[in-house]
Coordinates of C-alpha atoms in Angstrom, one line a residue:
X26 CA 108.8 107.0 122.5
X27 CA 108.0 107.7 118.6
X28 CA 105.4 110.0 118.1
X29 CA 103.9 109.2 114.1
X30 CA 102.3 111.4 112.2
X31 CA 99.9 110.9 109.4
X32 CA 101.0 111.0 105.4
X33 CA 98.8 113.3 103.3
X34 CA 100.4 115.3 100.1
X35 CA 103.9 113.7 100.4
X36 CA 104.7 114.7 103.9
X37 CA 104.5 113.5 107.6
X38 CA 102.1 115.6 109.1
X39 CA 100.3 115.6 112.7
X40 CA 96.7 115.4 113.2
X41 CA 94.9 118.4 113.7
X42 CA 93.6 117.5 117.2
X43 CA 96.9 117.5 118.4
X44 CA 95.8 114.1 119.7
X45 CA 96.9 110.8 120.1
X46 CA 96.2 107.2 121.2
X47 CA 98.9 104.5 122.2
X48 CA 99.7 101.2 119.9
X49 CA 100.2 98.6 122.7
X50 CA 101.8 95.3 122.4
X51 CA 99.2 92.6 123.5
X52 CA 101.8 90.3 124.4
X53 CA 103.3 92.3 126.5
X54 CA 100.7 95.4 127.2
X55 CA 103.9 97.8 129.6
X56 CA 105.3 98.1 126.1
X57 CA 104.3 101.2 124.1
X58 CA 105.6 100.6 120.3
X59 CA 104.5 104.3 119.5
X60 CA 102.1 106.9 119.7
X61 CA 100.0 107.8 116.4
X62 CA 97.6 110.6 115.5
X63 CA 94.0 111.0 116.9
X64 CA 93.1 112.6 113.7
X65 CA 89.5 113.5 112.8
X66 CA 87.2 114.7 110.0
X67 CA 89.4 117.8 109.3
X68 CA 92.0 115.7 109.1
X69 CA 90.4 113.4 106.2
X70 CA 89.3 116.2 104.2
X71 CA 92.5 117.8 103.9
X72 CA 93.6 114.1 102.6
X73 CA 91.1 113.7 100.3
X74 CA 91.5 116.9 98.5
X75 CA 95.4 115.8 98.1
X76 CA 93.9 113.2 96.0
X77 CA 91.8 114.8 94.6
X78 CA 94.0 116.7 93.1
X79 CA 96.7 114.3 92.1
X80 CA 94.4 112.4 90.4
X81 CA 94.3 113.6 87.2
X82 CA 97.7 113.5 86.5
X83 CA 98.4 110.2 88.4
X84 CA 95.5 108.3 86.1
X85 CA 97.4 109.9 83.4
X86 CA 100.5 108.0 84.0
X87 CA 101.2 105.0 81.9
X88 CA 100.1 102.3 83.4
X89 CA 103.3 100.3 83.0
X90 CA 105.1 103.3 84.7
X91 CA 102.8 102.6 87.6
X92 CA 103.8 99.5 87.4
X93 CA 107.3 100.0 88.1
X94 CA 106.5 101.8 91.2
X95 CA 104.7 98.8 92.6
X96 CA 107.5 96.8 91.4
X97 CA 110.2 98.9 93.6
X98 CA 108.0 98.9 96.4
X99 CA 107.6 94.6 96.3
X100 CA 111.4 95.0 96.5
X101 CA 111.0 97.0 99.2
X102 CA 108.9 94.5 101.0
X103 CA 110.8 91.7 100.6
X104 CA 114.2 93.2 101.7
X105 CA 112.4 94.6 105.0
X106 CA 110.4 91.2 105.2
X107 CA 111.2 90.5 108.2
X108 CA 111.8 93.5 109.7
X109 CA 108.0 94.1 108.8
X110 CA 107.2 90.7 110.0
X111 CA 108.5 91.5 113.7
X112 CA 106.9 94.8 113.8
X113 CA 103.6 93.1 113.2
X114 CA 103.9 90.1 115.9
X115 CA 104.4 92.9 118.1
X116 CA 101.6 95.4 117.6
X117 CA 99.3 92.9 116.8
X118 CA 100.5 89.4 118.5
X119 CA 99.9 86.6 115.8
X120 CA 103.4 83.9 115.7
X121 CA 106.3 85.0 113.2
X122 CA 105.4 81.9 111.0
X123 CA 102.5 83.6 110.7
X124 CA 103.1 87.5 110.4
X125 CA 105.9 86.4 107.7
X126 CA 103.2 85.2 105.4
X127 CA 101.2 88.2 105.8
X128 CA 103.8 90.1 104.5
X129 CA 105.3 87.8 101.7
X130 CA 100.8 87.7 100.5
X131 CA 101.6 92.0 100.5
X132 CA 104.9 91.2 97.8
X133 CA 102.9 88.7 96.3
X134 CA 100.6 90.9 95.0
X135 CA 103.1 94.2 94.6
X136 CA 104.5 92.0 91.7
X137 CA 101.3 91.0 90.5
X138 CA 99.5 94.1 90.2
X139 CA 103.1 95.4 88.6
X140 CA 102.7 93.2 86.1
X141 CA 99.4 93.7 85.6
X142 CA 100.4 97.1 83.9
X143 CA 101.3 95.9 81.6
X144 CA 97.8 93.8 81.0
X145 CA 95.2 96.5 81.4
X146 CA 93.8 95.7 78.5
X147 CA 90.4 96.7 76.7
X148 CA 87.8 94.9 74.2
X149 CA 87.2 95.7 70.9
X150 CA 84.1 94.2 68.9
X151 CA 82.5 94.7 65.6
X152 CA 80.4 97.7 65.0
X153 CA 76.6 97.6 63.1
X154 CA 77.5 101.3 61.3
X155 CA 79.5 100.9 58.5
X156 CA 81.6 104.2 59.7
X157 CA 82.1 103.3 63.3
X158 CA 84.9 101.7 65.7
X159 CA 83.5 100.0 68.4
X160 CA 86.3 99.8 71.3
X161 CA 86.7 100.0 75.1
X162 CA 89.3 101.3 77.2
X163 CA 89.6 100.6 81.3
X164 CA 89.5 104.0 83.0
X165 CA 90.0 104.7 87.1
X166 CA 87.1 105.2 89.4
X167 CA 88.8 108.1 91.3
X168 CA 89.5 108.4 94.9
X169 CA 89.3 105.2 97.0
X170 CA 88.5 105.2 101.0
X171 CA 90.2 102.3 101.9
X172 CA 89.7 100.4 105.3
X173 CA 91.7 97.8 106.7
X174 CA 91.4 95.5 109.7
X175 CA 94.4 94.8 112.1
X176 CA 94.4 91.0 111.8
X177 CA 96.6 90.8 108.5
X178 CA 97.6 94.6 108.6
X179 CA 100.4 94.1 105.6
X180 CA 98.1 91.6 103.1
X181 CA 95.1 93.1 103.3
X182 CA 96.1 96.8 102.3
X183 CA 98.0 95.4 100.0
X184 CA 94.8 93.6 98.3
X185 CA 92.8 96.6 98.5
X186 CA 95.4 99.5 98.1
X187 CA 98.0 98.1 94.8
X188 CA 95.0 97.2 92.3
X189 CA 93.4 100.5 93.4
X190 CA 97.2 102.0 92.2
X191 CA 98.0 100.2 89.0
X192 CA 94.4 101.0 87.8
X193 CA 95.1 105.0 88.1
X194 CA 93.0 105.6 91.3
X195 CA 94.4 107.5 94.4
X196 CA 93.9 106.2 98.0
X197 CA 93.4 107.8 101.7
X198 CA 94.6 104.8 103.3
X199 CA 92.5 104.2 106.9
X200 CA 94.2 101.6 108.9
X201 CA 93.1 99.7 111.9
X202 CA 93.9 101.8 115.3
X203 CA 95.3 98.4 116.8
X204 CA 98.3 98.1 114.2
X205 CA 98.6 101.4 113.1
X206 CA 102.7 100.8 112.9
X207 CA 102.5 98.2 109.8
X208 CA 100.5 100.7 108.1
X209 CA 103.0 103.4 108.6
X210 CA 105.8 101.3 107.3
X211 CA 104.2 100.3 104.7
X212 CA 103.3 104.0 103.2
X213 CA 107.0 104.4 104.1
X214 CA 108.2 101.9 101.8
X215 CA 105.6 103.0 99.1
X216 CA 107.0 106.6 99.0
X217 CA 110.6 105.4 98.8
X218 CA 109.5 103.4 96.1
X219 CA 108.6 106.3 94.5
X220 CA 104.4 107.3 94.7
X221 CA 104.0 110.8 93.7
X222 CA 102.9 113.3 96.4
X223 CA 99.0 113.1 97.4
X224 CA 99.0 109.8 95.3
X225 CA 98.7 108.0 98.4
X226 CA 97.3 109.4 101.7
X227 CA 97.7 107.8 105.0
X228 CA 94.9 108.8 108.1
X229 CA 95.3 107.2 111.9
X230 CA 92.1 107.3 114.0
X231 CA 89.2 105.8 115.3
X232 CA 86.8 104.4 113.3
X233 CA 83.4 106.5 114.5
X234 CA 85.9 109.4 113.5
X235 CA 88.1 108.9 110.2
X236 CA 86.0 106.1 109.6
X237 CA 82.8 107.7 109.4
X238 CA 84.4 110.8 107.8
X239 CA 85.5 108.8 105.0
X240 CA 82.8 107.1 104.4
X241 CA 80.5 110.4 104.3
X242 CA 82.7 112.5 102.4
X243 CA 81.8 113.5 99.0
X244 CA 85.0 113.5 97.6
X245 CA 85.4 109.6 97.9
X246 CA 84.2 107.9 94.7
X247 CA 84.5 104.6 96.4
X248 CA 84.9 102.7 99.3
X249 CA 86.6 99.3 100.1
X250 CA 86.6 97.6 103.9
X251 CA 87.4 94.6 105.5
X252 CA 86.1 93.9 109.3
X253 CA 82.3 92.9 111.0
X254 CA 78.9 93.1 109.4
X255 CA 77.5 95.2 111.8
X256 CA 79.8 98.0 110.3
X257 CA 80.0 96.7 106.6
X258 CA 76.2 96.6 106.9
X259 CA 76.2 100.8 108.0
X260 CA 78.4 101.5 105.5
X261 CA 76.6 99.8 102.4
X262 CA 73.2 102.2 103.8
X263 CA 75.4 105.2 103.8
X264 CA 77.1 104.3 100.4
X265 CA 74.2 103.2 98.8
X266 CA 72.2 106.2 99.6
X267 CA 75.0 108.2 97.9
X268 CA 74.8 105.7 94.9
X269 CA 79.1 105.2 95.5
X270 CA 81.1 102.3 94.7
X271 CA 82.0 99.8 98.0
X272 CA 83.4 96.6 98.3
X273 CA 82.5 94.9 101.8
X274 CA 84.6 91.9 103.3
X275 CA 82.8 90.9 106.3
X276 CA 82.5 88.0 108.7
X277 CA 81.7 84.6 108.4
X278 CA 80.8 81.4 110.3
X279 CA 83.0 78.9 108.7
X280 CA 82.4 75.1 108.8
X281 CA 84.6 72.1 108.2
X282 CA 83.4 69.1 107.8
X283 CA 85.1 65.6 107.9
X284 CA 83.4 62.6 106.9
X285 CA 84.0 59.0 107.9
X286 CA 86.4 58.2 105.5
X287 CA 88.9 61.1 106.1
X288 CA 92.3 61.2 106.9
X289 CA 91.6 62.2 110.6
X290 CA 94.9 63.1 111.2
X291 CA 95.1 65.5 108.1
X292 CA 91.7 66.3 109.7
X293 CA 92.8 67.6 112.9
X294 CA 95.3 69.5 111.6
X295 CA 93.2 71.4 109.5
X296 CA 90.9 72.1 112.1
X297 CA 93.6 73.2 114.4
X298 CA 95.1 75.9 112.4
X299 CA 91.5 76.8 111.1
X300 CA 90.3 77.1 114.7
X301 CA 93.8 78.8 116.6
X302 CA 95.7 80.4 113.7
X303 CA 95.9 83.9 114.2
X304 CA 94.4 83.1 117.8
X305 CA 91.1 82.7 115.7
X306 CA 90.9 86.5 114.5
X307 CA 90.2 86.1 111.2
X308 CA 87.1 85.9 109.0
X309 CA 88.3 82.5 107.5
X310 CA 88.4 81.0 111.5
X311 CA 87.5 77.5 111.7
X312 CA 84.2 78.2 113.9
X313 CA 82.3 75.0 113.4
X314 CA 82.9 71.5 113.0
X315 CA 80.4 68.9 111.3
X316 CA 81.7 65.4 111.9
X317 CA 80.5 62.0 110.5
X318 CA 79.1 59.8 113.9
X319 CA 81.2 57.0 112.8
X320 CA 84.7 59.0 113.6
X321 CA 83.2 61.8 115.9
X322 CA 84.6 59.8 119.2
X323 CA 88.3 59.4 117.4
X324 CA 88.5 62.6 115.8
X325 CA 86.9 64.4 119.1
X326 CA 89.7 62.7 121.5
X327 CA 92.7 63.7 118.9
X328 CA 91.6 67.2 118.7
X329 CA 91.3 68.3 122.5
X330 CA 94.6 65.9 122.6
X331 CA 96.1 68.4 120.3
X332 CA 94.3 71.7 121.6
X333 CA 95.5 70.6 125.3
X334 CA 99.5 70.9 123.9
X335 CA 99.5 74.5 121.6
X336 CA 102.5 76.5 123.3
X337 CA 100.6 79.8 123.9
X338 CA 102.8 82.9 124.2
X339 CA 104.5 85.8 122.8
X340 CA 104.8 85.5 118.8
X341 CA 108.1 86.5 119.0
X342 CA 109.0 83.6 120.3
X343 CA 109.6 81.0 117.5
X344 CA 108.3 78.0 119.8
X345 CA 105.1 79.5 120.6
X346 CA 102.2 78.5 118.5
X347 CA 99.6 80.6 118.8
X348 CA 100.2 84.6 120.5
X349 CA 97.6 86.2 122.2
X350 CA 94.3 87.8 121.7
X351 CA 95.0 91.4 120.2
X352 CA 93.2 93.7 123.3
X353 CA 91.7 93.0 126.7
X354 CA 88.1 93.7 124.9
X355 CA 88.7 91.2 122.5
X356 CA 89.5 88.6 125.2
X357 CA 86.4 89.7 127.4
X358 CA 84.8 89.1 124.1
X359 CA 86.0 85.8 123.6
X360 CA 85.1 84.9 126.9
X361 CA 81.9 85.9 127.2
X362 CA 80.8 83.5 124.4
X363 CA 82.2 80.3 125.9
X364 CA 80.0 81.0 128.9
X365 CA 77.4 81.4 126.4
X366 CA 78.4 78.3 124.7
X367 CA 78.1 76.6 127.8
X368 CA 74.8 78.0 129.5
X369 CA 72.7 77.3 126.1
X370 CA 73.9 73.6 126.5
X371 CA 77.3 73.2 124.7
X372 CA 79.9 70.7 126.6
X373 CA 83.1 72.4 127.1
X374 CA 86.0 69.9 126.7
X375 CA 88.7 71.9 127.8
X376 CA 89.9 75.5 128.5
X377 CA 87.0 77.6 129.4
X378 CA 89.5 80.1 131.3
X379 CA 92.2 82.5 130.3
X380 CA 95.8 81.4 130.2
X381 CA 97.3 84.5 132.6
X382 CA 96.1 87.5 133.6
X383 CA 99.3 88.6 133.5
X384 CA 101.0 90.0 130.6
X385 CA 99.3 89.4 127.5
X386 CA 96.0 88.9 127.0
X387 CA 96.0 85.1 126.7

C-alpha cells in the first residue's frame, strides 16, 4: 500500500505526526487506495512560510510566464484525463461519465486562466492635476488557504487554485480527507508542469486540524472554501474578525420547477440528474420540486417510473448510473432524513431503504 506524503517547498514530505488516515473506496470499502498524512498545525505553518517566502519572487514573474505553466499543466490534465478520471470514481464513487467531466472543467480552466496572462490588464483614466497620470495596475493578494470539498475533487481546486496562480498569489492547497488521491495527483502534475518550489503547497488532514490551522494562521492573507454553511459560517466569524479576504461556496436548497406547459419528458430528465447525479452530493442537487397541479399526476408517475430503473453500482462500471454515497456517515446521513421526511408527513413513493449493506454504501 502507498504511503503519500504532503508537498510543501518543492518536496514530498511526511507529516509531522507521523500519522495517518486511510482513503477508502466507497464502492468497494476492503479496498485501501492509499494512506495519506495526519498532518497538523505544525505541519501548516511550515507550508505557509514556504509561501511565504516564494511569494515575492513568484508575484514578480511575468504574468504570461505564469501563464505558460498553467498551460503545461492543462496538457498535463488532458493526457492523464482519464487516468485521473478513474482515480476519482474510486476514492470518491461518482460514474466515469461523470468524474471525466470533473476533470475536463479542471483543463477547462488551466487554459483559461493561461490565457488570461496574457489579459491582466489595468485601467487608466484622466487625471484633474495638470502634472499627474492617473493609472492602475492589478497586484496579488498574497498567500491563499484554499479548501476544497471531495465531491468534484479535480474542478473545484482547479476554480479556486489556477486564478489564485495566474494572478501571482501562492497557495497551501487543503484537500478534502475523503479524496485526498486526486489532490495529490493533481500537485503532481502541477510540479511537472513546472511551479517553482513553495509556489504551491499541498497539506492532508482533518479539517478541525489543518482546517482550523489555516484558517487562524496569520500568514494567510486569504481564504477560499467550498463545503456546508455550518463551517463556511465559522470561518467568515474567524476571518472577519481578522479583517482577511474569504470566499465561501456553501449549500443550497435547490428548486426546479415545471409548469403545465413543459416538456415533461425534458422535465424528468432534468430532475433526474439534478436529484441522483453525483448520488445527490453536490450543492447544485436537485432537492425540491414545484410542479404545476395540471401535470403533477403525469410528471409524478414518469419520475418514480424512471427513479425505480437507475442501475446503482460501482462507477467503474460504465453501465451503472449513479455510484454510491461517499462514506457510511453520509449514508446514515441520508437516511436519517427520509425518516424525517416521512414522520413530519411527506409520502414516500419509493426507496426509503438502502440498496446493500454490503459493499458500498448504497
Amino acid at each position: 500500500m502507498k504511503i503519500h506524503k504532503n508537498f510543501i517547498n518543492g518536496k514530498w514530505v511526511l507529516s509531522s505526526s507521523g500519522e495517518t488516515f486511510a482513503d477508502i473506496n466507497p464502492a468497494n470499502p476492503t479496498e485501501i487506495i492509499g494512506k495519506f498524512p495526519k498532518s497538523n498545525a505544525k505541519d501548516v505553518d511550515t507550508a505557509v512560510k514556504a509561501a511565504q517566502d516564494q511569494f515575492d519572487e513568484w508575484r514578480r514573474t511575468p504574468a504570461p510566464k505564469r501563464g505558460e505553466i498553467l498551460y503545461c499543466f492543462g496538457q498535463l490534465l488532458t493526457q492523464h484525463k482519464e487516468e485521473i478520471a478513474r482515480l476519482m470514481t474510486r476514492e470518491m464513487g461518482k460514474v466515469l461519465k461523470e468524474t471525466r467531466g470533473d476533470v475536463q472543467e479542471a483543463i477547462d480552466m488551466a487554459f483559461y486562466a493561461a490565457g488570461e496572462g496574457r489579459r491582466l490588464f489595468g485601467q487608466t483614466t484622466p487625471s484633474e492635476l495638470q502634472n499627474k497620470a492617473a493609472f492602475s495596475i492589478r497586484m496579488p493578494i498574497g498567500v491563499c488557504g484554499i479548501i476544497t470539498p471531495w465531491n468534484f475533487p479535480a474542478a473545484i481546486p482547479a476554480w479556486k487554485i489556477l486564478p489564485a496562480l495566474i494572478c501571482g498569489n501562492t497557495v497551501v492547497f487543503k484537500p478534502a480527507s475523503w479524496t485526498p488521491a486526486t489532490a495529490a495527483r493533481f500537485v503532481e502534475l502541477l510540479d511537472q508542469a513546472g511551479i517553482p518550489k513553495g509556489v504551491v503547497n499541498l497539506v492532508h488532514g482533518t479539517g478541525d486540524q489543518v482546517g482550523e490551522a489555516l484558517i487562524r494562521h496569520p500568514g494567510i492573507d486569504l481564504i477560499s472554501f467550498t463545503g456546508s454553511c455550518e463551517t463556511g459560517r465559522k470561518i467568515g466569524e474567524i476571518c472577519g474578525r481578522a479583517l482577511k479576504n474569504h470566499s465561501l461556496e456553501l449549500g443550497g436548497k435547490n428548486v426546479q420547477i415545471v409548469m403545465e406547459d413543459a416538456d415533461l419528458k425534458l422535465a424528468v430528465e432534468g430532475a433526474l440528474w439534478g436529484a441522483f447525479g453525483t448520488t445527490g452530493q453536490r450543492c447544485t442537487a436537485t432537492s425540491r420540486l414545484i410542479v404545476h397541479k395540471k401535470v403533477l399526476n403525469r410528471f409524478t408517475r414518469e419520475l418514480v417510473r424512471r427513479a425505480k430503473s437507475i442501475k446503482i453500482g460501482n462507477g467503474l462500471d460504465l453501465k451503472t448510473e449513479m455510484g454510491p454515497l461517499i462514506s457510511e456517515s453520509q449514508r446514515e446521513r441520508v437516511h436519517r432524513y427520509v425518516q424525517i421526511g416521512v414522520k413530519e408527513g411527506a409520502k414516500l413513493l419509493f426507496g426509503g431503504k438502502y440498496v446493500s449493506r454490503r459493499g458500498g454504501f448504497q
